[in-house]
Amino acid sequence: MSQLRKEAATGWHPDPEFWSANRAEHRLVDGYELVAFDLPAANGFPAEIGWELFGGPDGSALIATGQAATFDAAKAAAEAALAAHTR
C-alpha cells in the first residue's frame, strides 16, 4: 500500500486493488484507510464480507479487521473501529 494522504471524510470509493472481489470500497480519513469488501467463494474458501482498518506511518499497519453480514454493515463497522481507535 502506498503512503496514505490526508483526505477529508468525503465518503467511500471503489477499490481497484480488490480485483477479485464482488465489491470493494475504501475510504481515507486523516491518514487512516478503511476497507470494506465482499469476496466470492473461491478455491475452497467460503464467501466473506468484511472490513479492515489500516494506519501507521506508511498506512500499512493493520489496526483492526472483522466480518459483517452485509456490505453496508462492513462499512459501518470499519467507521466504528476508526471512531473507537481515535477517541
PDB file of C-alpha atoms in Angstrom:
ATOM      1  CA  MET A   1       0.000   0.000   0.000  1.00  0.00           C
ATOM      2  CA  SER A   2       1.341   3.435  -0.863  1.00  0.00           C
ATOM      3  CA  GLN A   3       1.807   6.337   1.520  1.00  0.00           C
ATOM      4  CA  LEU A   4      -1.616   7.500   2.694  1.00  0.00           C
ATOM      5  CA  ARG A   5      -2.530  11.086   2.043  1.00  0.00           C
ATOM      6  CA  LYS A   6      -4.772  13.145   4.249  1.00  0.00           C
ATOM      7  CA  GLU A   7      -8.265  13.311   2.835  1.00  0.00           C
ATOM      8  CA  ALA A   8     -11.419  14.781   4.230  1.00  0.00           C
ATOM      9  CA  ALA A   9     -14.119  12.288   5.119  1.00  0.00           C
ATOM     10  CA  THR A  10     -15.759  12.520   1.710  1.00  0.00           C
ATOM     11  CA  GLY A  11     -17.142   9.023   1.504  1.00  0.00           C
ATOM     12  CA  TRP A  12     -16.416   5.604   0.128  1.00  0.00           C
ATOM     13  CA  HIS A  13     -14.827   4.946  -3.276  1.00  0.00           C
ATOM     14  CA  PRO A  14     -14.373   1.778  -5.385  1.00  0.00           C
ATOM     15  CA  ASP A  15     -11.116  -0.043  -4.585  1.00  0.00           C
ATOM     16  CA  PRO A  16      -9.482  -1.458  -7.743  1.00  0.00           C
ATOM     17  CA  GLU A  17      -6.848  -3.329  -5.681  1.00  0.00           C
ATOM     18  CA  PHE A  18      -9.534  -5.898  -4.788  1.00  0.00           C
ATOM     19  CA  TRP A  19      -9.966  -7.016  -8.414  1.00  0.00           C
ATOM     20  CA  SER A  20     -11.272 -10.452  -7.386  1.00  0.00           C
ATOM     21  CA  ALA A  21     -13.980  -9.076  -5.085  1.00  0.00           C
ATOM     22  CA  ASN A  22     -17.659  -8.864  -5.918  1.00  0.00           C
ATOM     23  CA  ARG A  23     -17.435  -5.387  -4.425  1.00  0.00           C
ATOM     24  CA  ALA A  24     -14.748  -3.456  -2.567  1.00  0.00           C
ATOM     25  CA  GLU A  25     -14.582   0.142  -1.441  1.00  0.00           C
ATOM     26  CA  HIS A  26     -12.153   2.202   0.592  1.00  0.00           C
ATOM     27  CA  ARG A  27     -12.239   5.494   2.442  1.00  0.00           C
ATOM     28  CA  LEU A  28      -9.310   7.676   3.529  1.00  0.00           C
ATOM     29  CA  VAL A  29      -9.747   9.717   6.696  1.00  0.00           C
ATOM     30  CA  ASP A  30      -6.884  11.705   8.263  1.00  0.00           C
ATOM     31  CA  GLY A  31      -4.161   9.182   7.487  1.00  0.00           C
ATOM     32  CA  TYR A  32      -6.277   6.059   8.061  1.00  0.00           C
ATOM     33  CA  GLU A  33      -7.632   3.755   5.374  1.00  0.00           C
ATOM     34  CA  LEU A  34     -10.923   1.931   5.844  1.00  0.00           C
ATOM     35  CA  VAL A  35     -11.642  -1.000   3.525  1.00  0.00           C
ATOM     36  CA  ALA A  36     -14.889  -2.938   3.032  1.00  0.00           C
ATOM     37  CA  PHE A  37     -15.036  -6.000   0.804  1.00  0.00           C
ATOM     38  CA  ASP A  38     -17.357  -8.727  -0.446  1.00  0.00           C
ATOM     39  CA  LEU A  39     -15.318 -11.721  -1.619  1.00  0.00           C
ATOM     40  CA  PRO A  40     -16.869 -14.610  -3.542  1.00  0.00           C
ATOM     41  CA  ALA A  41     -16.251 -18.227  -2.591  1.00  0.00           C
ATOM     42  CA  ALA A  42     -13.105 -19.450  -4.371  1.00  0.00           C
ATOM     43  CA  ASN A  43     -10.526 -22.231  -4.178  1.00  0.00           C
ATOM     44  CA  GLY A  44     -12.275 -23.919  -1.272  1.00  0.00           C
ATOM     45  CA  PHE A  45     -12.638 -20.727   0.771  1.00  0.00           C
ATOM     46  CA  PRO A  46     -16.162 -19.557   1.643  1.00  0.00           C
ATOM     47  CA  ALA A  47     -17.583 -16.209   0.575  1.00  0.00           C
ATOM     48  CA  GLU A  48     -16.722 -13.428   3.009  1.00  0.00           C
ATOM     49  CA  ILE A  49     -17.947  -9.908   3.694  1.00  0.00           C
ATOM     50  CA  GLY A  50     -15.590  -7.977   5.911  1.00  0.00           C
ATOM     51  CA  TRP A  51     -13.692  -4.826   6.722  1.00  0.00           C
ATOM     52  CA  GLU A  52     -10.193  -3.651   7.647  1.00  0.00           C
ATOM     53  CA  LEU A  53      -8.701  -0.528   9.206  1.00  0.00           C
ATOM     54  CA  PHE A  54      -5.129   0.467   8.323  1.00  0.00           C
ATOM     55  CA  GLY A  55      -2.900   3.230   9.663  1.00  0.00           C
ATOM     56  CA  GLY A  56       0.647   3.907  10.750  1.00  0.00           C
ATOM     57  CA  PRO A  57       3.397   5.986   9.157  1.00  0.00           C
ATOM     58  CA  ASP A  58       3.116   4.316   5.753  1.00  0.00           C
ATOM     59  CA  GLY A  59      -0.507   3.208   6.028  1.00  0.00           C
ATOM     60  CA  SER A  60       0.318  -0.493   6.031  1.00  0.00           C
ATOM     61  CA  ALA A  61      -0.303  -1.339   9.691  1.00  0.00           C
ATOM     62  CA  LEU A  62      -3.471  -3.387  10.140  1.00  0.00           C
ATOM     63  CA  ILE A  63      -5.213  -1.909  13.181  1.00  0.00           C
ATOM     64  CA  ALA A  64      -8.476  -3.872  13.147  1.00  0.00           C
ATOM     65  CA  THR A  65     -10.439  -6.287  10.994  1.00  0.00           C
ATOM     66  CA  GLY A  66     -13.725  -8.143  11.129  1.00  0.00           C
ATOM     67  CA  GLN A  67     -16.573  -9.776   9.290  1.00  0.00           C
ATOM     68  CA  ALA A  68     -20.077  -8.479   8.664  1.00  0.00           C
ATOM     69  CA  ALA A  69     -23.446  -9.766   7.496  1.00  0.00           C
ATOM     70  CA  THR A  70     -23.800  -7.171   4.694  1.00  0.00           C
ATOM     71  CA  PHE A  71     -21.554  -4.848   2.729  1.00  0.00           C
ATOM     72  CA  ASP A  72     -23.143  -1.767   4.323  1.00  0.00           C
ATOM     73  CA  ALA A  73     -22.614  -3.304   7.767  1.00  0.00           C
ATOM     74  CA  ALA A  74     -18.936  -3.829   6.897  1.00  0.00           C
ATOM     75  CA  LYS A  75     -18.555  -0.141   6.046  1.00  0.00           C
ATOM     76  CA  ALA A  76     -20.319   0.868   9.260  1.00  0.00           C
ATOM     77  CA  ALA A  77     -18.109  -1.474  11.324  1.00  0.00           C
ATOM     78  CA  ALA A  78     -14.940  -0.003   9.776  1.00  0.00           C
ATOM     79  CA  GLU A  79     -16.174   3.501  10.595  1.00  0.00           C
ATOM     80  CA  ALA A  80     -16.966   2.440  14.176  1.00  0.00           C
ATOM     81  CA  ALA A  81     -13.494   0.904  14.529  1.00  0.00           C
ATOM     82  CA  LEU A  82     -11.916   4.171  13.376  1.00  0.00           C
ATOM     83  CA  ALA A  83     -14.025   6.162  15.838  1.00  0.00           C
ATOM     84  CA  ALA A  84     -13.038   3.828  18.685  1.00  0.00           C
ATOM     85  CA  HIS A  85      -9.349   3.925  17.705  1.00  0.00           C
ATOM     86  CA  THR A  86      -9.170   7.725  17.510  1.00  0.00           C
ATOM     87  CA  ARG A  87     -11.007   8.551  20.741  1.00  0.00           C
TER      88      ARG A  87
END
